[in-house]
Tab-separated table of N, CA and C in Angstrom:
chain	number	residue	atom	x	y	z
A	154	UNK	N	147.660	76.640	-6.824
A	154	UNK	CA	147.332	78.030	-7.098
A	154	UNK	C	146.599	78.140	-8.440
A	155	UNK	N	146.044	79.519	-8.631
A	155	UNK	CA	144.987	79.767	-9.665
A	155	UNK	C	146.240	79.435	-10.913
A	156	UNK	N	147.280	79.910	-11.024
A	156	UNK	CA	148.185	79.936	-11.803
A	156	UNK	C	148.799	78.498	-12.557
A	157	UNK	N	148.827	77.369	-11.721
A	157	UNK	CA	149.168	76.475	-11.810
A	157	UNK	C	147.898	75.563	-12.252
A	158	UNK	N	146.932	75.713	-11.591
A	158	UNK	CA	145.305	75.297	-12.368
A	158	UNK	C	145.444	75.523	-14.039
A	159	UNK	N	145.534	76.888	-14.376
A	159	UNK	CA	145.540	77.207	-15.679
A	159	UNK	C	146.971	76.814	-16.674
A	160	UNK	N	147.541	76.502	-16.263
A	160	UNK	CA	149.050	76.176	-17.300
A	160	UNK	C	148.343	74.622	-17.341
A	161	UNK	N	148.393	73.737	-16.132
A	161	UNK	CA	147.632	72.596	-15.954
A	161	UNK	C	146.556	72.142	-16.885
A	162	UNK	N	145.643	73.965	-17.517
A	162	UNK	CA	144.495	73.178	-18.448
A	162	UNK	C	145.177	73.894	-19.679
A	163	UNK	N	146.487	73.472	-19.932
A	163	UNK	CA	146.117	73.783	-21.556
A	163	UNK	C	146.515	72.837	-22.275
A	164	UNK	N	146.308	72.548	-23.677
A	164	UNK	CA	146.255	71.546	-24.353
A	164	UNK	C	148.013	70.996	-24.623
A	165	UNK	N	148.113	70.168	-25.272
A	165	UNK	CA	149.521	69.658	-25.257
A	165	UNK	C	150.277	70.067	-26.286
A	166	UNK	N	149.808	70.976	-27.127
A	166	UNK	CA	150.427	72.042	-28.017
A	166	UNK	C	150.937	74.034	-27.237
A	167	UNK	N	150.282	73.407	-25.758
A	167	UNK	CA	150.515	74.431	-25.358
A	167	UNK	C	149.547	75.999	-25.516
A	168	UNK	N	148.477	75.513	-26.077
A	168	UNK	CA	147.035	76.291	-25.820
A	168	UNK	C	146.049	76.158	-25.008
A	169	UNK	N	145.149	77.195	-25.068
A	169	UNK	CA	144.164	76.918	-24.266
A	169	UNK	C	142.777	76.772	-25.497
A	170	UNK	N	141.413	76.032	-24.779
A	170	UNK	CA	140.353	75.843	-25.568
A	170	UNK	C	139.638	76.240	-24.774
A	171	UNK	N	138.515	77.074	-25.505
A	171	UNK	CA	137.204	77.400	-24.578
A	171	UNK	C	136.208	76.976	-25.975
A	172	UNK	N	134.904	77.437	-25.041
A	172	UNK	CA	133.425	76.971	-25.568
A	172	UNK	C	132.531	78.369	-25.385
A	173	UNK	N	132.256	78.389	-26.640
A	173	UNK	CA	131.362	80.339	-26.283
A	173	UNK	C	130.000	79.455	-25.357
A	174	UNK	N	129.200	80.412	-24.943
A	174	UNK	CA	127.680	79.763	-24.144
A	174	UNK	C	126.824	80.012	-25.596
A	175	UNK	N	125.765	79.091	-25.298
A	175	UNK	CA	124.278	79.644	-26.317
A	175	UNK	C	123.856	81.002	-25.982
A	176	UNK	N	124.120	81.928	-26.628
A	176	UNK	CA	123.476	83.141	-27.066
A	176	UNK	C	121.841	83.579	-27.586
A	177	UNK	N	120.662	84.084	-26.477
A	177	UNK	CA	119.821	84.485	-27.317
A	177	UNK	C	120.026	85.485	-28.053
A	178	UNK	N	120.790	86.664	-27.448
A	178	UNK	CA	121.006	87.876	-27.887
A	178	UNK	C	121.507	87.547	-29.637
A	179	UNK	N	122.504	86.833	-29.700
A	179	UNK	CA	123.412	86.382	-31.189
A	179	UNK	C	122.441	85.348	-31.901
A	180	UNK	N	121.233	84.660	-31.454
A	180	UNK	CA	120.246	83.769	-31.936
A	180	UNK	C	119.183	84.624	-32.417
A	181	UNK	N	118.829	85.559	-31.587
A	181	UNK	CA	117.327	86.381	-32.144
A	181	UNK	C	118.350	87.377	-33.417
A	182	UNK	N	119.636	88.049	-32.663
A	182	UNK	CA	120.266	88.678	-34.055
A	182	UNK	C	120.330	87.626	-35.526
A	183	UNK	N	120.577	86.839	-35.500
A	183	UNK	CA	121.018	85.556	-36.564
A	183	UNK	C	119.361	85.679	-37.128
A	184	UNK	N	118.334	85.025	-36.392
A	184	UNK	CA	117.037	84.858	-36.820
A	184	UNK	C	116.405	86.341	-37.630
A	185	UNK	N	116.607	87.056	-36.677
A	185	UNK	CA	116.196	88.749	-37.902
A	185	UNK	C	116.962	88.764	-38.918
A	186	UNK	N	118.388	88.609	-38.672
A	186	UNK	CA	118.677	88.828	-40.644
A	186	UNK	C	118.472	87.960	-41.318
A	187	UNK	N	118.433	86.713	-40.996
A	187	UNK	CA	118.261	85.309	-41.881
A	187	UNK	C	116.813	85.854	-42.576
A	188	UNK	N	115.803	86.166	-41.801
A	188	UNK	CA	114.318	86.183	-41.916
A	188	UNK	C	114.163	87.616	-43.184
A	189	UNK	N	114.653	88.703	-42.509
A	189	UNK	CA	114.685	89.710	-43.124
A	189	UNK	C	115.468	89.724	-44.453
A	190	UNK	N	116.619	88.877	-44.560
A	190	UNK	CA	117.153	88.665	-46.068
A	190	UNK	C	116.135	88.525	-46.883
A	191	UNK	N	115.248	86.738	-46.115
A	191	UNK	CA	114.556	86.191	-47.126
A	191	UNK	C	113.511	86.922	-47.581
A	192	UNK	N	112.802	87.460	-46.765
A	192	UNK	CA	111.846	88.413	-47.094
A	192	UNK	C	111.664	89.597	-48.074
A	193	UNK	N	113.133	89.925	-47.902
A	193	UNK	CA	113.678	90.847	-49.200
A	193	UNK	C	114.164	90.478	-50.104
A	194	UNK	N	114.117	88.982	-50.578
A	194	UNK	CA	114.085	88.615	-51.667
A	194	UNK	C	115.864	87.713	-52.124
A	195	UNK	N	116.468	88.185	-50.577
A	195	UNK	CA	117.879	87.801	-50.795
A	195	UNK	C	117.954	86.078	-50.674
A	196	UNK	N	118.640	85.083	-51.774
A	196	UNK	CA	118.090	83.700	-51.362
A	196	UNK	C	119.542	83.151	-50.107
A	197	UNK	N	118.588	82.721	-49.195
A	197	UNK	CA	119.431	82.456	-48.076
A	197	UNK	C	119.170	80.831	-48.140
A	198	UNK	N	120.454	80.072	-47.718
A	198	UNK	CA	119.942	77.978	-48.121
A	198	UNK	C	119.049	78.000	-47.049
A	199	UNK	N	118.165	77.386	-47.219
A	199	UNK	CA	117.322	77.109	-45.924
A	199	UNK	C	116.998	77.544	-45.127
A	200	UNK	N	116.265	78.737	-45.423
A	200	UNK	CA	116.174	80.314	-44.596
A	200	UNK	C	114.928	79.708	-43.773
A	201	UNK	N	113.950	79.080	-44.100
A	201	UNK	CA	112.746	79.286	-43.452
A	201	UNK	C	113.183	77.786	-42.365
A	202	UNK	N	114.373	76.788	-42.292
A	202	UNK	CA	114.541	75.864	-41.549
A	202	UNK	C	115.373	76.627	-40.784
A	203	UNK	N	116.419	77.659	-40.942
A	203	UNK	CA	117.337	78.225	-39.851
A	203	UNK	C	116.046	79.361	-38.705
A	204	UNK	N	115.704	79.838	-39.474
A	204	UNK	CA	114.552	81.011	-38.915
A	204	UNK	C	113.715	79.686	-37.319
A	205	UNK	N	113.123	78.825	-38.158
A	205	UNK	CA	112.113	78.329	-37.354
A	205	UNK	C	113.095	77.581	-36.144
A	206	UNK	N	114.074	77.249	-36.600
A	206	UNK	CA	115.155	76.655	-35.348
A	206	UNK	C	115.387	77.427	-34.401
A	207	UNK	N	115.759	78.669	-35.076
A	207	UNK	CA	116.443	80.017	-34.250
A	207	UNK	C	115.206	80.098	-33.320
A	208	UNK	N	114.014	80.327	-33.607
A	208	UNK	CA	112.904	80.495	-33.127
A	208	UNK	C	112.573	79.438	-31.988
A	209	UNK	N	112.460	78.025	-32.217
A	209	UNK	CA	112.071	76.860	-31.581
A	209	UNK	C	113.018	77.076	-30.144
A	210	UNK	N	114.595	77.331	-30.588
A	210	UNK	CA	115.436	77.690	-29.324
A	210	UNK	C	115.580	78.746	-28.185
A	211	UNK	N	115.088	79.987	-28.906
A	211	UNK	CA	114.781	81.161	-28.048
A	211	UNK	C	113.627	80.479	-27.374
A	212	UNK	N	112.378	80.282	-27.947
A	212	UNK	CA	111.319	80.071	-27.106
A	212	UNK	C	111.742	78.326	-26.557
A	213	UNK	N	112.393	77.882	-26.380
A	213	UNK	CA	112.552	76.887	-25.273
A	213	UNK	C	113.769	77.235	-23.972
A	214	UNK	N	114.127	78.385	-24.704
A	214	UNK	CA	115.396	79.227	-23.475
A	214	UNK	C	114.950	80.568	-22.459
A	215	UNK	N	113.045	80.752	-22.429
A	215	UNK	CA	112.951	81.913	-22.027
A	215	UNK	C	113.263	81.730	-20.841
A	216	UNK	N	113.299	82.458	-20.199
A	216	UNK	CA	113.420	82.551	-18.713
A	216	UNK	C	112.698	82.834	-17.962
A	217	UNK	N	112.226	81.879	-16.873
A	217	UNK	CA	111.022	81.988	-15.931
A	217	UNK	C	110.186	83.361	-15.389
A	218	UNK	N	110.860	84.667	-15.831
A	218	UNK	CA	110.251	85.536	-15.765
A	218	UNK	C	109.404	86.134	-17.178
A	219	UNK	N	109.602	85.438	-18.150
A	219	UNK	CA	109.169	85.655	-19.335
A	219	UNK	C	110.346	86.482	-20.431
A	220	UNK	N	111.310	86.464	-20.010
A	220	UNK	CA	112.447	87.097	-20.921
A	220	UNK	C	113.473	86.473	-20.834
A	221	UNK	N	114.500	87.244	-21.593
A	221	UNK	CA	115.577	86.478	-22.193
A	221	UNK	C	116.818	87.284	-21.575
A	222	UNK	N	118.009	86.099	-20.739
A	222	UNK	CA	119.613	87.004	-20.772
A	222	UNK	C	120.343	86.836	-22.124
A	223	UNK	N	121.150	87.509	-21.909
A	223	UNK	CA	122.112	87.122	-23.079
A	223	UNK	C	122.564	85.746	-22.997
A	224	UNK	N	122.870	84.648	-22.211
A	224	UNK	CA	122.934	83.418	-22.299
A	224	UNK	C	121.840	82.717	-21.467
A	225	UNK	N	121.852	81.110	-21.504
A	225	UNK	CA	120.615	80.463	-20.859
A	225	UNK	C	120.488	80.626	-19.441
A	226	UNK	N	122.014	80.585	-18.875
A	226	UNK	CA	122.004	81.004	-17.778
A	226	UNK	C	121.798	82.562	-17.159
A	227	UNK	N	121.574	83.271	-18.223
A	227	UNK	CA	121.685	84.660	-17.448
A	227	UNK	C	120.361	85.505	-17.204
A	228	UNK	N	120.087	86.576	-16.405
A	228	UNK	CA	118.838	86.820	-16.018
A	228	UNK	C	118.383	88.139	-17.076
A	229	UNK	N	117.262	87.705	-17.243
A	229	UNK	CA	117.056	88.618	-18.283
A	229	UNK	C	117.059	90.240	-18.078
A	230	UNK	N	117.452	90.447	-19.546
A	230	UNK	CA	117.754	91.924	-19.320
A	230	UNK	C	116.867	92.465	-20.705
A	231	UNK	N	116.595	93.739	-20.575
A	231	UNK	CA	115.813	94.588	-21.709
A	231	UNK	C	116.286	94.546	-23.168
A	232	UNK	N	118.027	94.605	-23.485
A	232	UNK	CA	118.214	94.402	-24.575
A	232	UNK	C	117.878	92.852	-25.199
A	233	UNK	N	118.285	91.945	-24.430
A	233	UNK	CA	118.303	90.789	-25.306
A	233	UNK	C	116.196	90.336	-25.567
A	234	UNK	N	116.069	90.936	-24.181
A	234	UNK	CA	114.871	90.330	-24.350
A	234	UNK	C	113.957	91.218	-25.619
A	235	UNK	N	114.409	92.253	-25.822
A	235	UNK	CA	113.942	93.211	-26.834
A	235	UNK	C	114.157	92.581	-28.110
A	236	UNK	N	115.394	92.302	-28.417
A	236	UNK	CA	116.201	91.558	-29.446
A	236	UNK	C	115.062	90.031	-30.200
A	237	UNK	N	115.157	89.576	-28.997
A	237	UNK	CA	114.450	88.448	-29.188
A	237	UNK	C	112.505	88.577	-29.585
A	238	UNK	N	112.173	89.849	-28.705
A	238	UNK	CA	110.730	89.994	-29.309
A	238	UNK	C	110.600	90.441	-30.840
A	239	UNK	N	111.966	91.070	-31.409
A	239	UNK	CA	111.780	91.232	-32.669
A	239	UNK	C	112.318	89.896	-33.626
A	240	UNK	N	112.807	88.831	-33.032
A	240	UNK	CA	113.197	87.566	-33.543
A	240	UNK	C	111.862	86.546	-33.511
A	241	UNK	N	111.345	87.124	-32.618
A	241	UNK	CA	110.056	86.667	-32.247
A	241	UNK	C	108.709	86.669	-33.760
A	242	UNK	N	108.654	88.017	-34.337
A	242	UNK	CA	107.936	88.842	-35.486
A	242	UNK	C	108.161	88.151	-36.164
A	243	UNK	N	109.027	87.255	-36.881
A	243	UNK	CA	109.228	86.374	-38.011
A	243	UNK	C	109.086	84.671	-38.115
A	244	UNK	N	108.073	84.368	-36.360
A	244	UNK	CA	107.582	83.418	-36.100
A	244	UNK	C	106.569	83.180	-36.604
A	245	UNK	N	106.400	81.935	-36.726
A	245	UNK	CA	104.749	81.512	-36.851
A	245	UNK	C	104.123	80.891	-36.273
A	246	UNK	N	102.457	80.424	-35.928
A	246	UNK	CA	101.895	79.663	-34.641
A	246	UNK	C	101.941	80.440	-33.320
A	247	UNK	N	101.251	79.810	-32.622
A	247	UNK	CA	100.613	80.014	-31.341
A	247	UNK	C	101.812	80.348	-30.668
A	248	UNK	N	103.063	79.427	-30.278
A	248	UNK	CA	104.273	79.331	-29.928
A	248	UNK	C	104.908	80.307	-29.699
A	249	UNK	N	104.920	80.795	-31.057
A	249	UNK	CA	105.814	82.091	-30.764
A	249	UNK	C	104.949	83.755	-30.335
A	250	UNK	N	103.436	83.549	-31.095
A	250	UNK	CA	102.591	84.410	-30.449
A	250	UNK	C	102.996	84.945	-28.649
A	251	UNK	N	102.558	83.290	-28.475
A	251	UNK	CA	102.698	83.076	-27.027
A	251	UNK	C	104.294	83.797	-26.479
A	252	UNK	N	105.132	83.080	-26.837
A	252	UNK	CA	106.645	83.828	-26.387
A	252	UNK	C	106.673	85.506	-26.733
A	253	UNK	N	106.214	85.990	-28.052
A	253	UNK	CA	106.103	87.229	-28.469
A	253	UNK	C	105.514	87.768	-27.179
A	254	UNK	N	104.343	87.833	-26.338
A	254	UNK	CA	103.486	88.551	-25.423
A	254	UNK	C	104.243	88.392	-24.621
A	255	UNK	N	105.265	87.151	-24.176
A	255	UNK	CA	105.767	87.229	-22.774
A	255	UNK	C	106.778	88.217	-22.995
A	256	UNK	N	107.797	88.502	-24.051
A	256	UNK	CA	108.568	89.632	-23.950
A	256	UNK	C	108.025	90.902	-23.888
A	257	UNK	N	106.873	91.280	-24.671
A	257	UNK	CA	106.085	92.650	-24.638
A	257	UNK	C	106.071	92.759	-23.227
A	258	UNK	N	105.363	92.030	-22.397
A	258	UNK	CA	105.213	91.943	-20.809
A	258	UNK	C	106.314	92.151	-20.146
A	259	UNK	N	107.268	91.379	-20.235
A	259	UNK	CA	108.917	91.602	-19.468
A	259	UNK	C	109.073	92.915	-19.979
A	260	UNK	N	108.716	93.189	-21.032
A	260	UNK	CA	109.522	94.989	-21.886
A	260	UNK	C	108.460	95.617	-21.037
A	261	UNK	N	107.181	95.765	-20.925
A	261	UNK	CA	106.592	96.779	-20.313
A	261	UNK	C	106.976	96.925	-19.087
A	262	UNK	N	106.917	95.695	-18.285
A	262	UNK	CA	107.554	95.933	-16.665
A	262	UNK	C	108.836	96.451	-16.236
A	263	UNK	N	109.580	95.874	-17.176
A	263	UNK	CA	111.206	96.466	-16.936
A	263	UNK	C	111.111	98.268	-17.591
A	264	UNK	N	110.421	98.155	-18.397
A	264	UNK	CA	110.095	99.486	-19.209
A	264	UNK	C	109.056	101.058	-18.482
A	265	UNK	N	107.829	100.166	-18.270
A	265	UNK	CA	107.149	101.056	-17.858
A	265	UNK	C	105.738	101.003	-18.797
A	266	UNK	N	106.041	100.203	-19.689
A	266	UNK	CA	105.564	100.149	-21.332
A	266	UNK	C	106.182	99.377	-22.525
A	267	UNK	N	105.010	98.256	-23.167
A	267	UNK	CA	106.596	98.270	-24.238
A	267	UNK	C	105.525	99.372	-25.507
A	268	UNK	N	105.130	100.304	-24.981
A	268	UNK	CA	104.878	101.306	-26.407
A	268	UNK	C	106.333	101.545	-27.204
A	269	UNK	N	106.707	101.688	-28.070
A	269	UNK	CA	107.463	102.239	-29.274
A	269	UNK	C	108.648	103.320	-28.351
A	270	UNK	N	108.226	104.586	-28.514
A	270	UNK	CA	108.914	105.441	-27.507
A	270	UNK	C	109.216	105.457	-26.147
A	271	UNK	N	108.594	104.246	-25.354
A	271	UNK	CA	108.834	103.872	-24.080
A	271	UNK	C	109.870	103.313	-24.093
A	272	UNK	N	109.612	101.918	-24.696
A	272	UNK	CA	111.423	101.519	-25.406
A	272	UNK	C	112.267	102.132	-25.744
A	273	UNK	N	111.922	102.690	-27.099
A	273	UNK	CA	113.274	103.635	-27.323
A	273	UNK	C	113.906	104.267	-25.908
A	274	UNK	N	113.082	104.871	-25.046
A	274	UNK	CA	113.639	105.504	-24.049
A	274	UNK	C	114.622	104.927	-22.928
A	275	UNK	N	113.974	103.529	-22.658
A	275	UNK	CA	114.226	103.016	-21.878
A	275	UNK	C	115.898	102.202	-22.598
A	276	UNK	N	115.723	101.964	-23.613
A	276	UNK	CA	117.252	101.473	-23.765
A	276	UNK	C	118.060	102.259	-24.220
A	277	UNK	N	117.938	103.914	-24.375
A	277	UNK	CA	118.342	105.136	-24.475
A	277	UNK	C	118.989	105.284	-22.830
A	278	UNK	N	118.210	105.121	-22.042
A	278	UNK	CA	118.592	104.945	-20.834
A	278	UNK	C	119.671	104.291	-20.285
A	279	UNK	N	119.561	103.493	-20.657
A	279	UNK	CA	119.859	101.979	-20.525
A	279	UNK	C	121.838	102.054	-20.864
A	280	UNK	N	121.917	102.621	-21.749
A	280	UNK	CA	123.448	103.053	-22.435
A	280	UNK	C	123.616	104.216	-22.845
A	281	UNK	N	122.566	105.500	-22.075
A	281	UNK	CA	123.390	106.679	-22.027
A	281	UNK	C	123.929	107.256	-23.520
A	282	UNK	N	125.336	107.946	-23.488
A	282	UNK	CA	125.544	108.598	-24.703
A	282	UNK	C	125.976	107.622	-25.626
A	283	UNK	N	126.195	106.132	-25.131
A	283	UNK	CA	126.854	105.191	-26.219
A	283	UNK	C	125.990	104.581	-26.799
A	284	UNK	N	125.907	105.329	-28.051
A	284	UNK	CA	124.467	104.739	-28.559
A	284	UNK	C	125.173	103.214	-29.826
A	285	UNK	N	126.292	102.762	-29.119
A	285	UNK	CA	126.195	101.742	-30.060
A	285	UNK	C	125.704	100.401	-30.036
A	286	UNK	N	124.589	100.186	-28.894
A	286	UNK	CA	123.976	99.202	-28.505
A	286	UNK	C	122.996	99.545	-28.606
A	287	UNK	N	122.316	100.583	-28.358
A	287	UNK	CA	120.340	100.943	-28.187
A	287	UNK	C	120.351	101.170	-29.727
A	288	UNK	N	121.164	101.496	-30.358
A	288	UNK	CA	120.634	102.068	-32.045
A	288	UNK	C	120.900	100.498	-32.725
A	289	UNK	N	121.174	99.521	-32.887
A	289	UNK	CA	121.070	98.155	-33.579
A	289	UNK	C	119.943	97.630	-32.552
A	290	UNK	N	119.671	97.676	-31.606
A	290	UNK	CA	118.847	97.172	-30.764
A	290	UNK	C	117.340	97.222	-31.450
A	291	UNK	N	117.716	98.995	-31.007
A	291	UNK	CA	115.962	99.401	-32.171
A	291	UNK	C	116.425	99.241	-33.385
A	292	UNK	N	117.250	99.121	-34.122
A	292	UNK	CA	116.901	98.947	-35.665
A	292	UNK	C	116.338	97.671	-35.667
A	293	UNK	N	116.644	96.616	-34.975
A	293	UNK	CA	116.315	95.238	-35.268
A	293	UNK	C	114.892	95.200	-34.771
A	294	UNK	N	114.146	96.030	-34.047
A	294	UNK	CA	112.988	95.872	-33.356
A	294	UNK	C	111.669	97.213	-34.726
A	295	UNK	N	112.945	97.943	-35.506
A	295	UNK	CA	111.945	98.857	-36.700
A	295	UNK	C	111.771	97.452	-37.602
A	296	UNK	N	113.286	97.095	-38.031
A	296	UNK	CA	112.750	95.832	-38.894
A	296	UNK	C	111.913	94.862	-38.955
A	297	UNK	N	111.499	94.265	-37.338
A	297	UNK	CA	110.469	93.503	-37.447
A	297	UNK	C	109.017	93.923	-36.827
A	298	UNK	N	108.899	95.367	-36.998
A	298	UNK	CA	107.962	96.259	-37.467
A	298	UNK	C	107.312	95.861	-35.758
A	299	UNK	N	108.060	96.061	-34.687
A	299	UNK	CA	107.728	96.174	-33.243
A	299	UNK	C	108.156	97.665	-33.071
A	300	UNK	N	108.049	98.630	-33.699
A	300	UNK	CA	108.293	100.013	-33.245
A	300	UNK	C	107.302	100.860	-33.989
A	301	UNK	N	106.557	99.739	-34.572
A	301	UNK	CA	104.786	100.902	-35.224
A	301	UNK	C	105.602	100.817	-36.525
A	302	UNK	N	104.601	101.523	-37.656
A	302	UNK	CA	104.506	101.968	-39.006
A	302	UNK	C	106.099	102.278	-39.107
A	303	UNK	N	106.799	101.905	-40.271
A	303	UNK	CA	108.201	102.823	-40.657
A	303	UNK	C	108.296	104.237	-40.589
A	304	UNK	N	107.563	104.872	-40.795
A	304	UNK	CA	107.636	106.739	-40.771
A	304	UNK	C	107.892	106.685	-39.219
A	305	UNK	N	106.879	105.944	-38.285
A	305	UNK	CA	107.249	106.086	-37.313
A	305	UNK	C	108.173	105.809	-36.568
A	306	UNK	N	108.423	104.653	-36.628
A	306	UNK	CA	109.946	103.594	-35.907
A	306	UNK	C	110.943	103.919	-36.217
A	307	UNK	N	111.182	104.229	-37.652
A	307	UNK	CA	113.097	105.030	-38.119
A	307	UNK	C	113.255	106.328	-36.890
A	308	UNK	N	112.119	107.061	-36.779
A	308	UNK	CA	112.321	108.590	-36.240
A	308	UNK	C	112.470	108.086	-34.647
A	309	UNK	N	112.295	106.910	-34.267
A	309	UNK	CA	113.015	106.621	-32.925
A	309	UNK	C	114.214	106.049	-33.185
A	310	UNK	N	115.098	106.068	-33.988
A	310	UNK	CA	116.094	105.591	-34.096
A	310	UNK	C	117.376	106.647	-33.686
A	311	UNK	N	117.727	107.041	-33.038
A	311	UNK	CA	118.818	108.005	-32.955
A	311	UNK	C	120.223	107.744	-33.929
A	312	UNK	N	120.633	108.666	-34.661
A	312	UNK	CA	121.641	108.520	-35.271
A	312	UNK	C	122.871	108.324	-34.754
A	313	UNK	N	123.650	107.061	-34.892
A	313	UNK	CA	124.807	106.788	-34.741
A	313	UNK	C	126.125	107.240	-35.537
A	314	UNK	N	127.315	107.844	-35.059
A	314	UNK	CA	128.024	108.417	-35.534
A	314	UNK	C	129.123	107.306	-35.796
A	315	UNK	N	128.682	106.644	-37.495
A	315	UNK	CA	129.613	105.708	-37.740
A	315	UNK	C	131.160	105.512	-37.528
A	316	UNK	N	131.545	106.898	-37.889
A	316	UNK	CA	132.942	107.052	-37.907
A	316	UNK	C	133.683	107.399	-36.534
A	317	UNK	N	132.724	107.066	-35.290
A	317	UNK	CA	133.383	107.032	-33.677
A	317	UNK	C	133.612	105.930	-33.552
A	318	UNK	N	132.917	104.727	-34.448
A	318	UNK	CA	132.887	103.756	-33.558
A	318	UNK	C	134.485	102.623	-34.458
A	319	UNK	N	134.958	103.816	-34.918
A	319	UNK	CA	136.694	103.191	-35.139
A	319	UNK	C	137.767	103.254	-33.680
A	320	UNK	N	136.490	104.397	-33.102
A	320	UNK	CA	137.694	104.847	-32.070
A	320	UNK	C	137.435	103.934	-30.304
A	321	UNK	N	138.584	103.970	-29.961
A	321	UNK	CA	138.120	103.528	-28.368
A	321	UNK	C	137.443	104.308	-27.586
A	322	UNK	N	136.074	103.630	-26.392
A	322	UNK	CA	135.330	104.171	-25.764
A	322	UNK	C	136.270	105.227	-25.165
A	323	UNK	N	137.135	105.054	-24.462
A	323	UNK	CA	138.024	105.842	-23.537
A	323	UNK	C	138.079	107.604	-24.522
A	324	UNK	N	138.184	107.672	-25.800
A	324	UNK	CA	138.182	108.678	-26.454
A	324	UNK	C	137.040	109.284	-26.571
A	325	UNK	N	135.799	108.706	-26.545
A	325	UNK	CA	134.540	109.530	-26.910
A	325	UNK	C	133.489	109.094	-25.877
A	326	UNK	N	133.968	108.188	-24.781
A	326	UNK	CA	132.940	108.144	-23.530
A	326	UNK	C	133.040	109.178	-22.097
């Protein structure tokens, strides 16, 4: 039984061990702040060797449709692949050019567009009144200046109401 499988896998202290998967979603996040620290002057060890790694791995994990799931195995979806076109902005070379256009492309098709406000909309969509996924989504996509000029890209940012997100969905969904 399923029950007896699992007592069966745990270690001889009487735990269990797992293994998280490779993450683009947590790789393109990692690569924007690493990049964006350095850029702002914050000294990060080996910012421009973590950046170009982070980078080298997304673009060897896209996915045959030109975007990214949240893991290697998973089929791409609008946030991560969004995530990653702004992880993308702090690339350099042809490489990542190249990977950069294939997400614009996956974002326009899944989108409609990847214009600025098409996005915003579409991952507005995407999670409804819980804006605690589409608002870090686009902030990470104003930061690496994939949402147009700053005057413009903040004002697609919808304001998140910091002090809900102490509370459980069940209370404010």
């Amino acid at each position: 039984t399923i029950s007896r499988a699992l007592i069966a896998a745990r270690l001889s202290d009487g735990h269990w061990e797992g293994h998280l998967s490779s993450s683009a979603l947590a790789t393109a996040t990692a690569v924007t702040a690493v990049a964006a620290a350095s850029r702002a002057g914050t000294v990060v060890a080996d910012s421009d060797a973590l950046v170009e790694g982070g980078i080298r791995w997304l673009i060897d994990t896209r996915n045959c449709d030109g975007g990214w799931g949240d893991t290697p195995d998973s089929v791409s979806n609008i946030s991560t692949t969004a995530l990653v076109w702004a992880a993308l902005a702090f690339g350099a070379g042809e490489e990542s050019e190249v990977a950069a256009a294939s997400a614009e492309a996956w974002i326009a098709r899944a989108a409609g567009s990847a214009r600025p406000e098409t996005l915003a909309a579409a991952l507005g969509d995407r999670y409804g009144k819980d804006r605690t996924f589409s608002v870090p989504i686009l902030t990470m996509c104003a930061i690496a200046g994939r949402l147009g000029p700053p005057e413009q890209a903040w004002r697609l940012i919808p304001q998140l109401p910091f002090e809900l997100a102490i509370f459980p969905r069940r209370v404010f969904g």
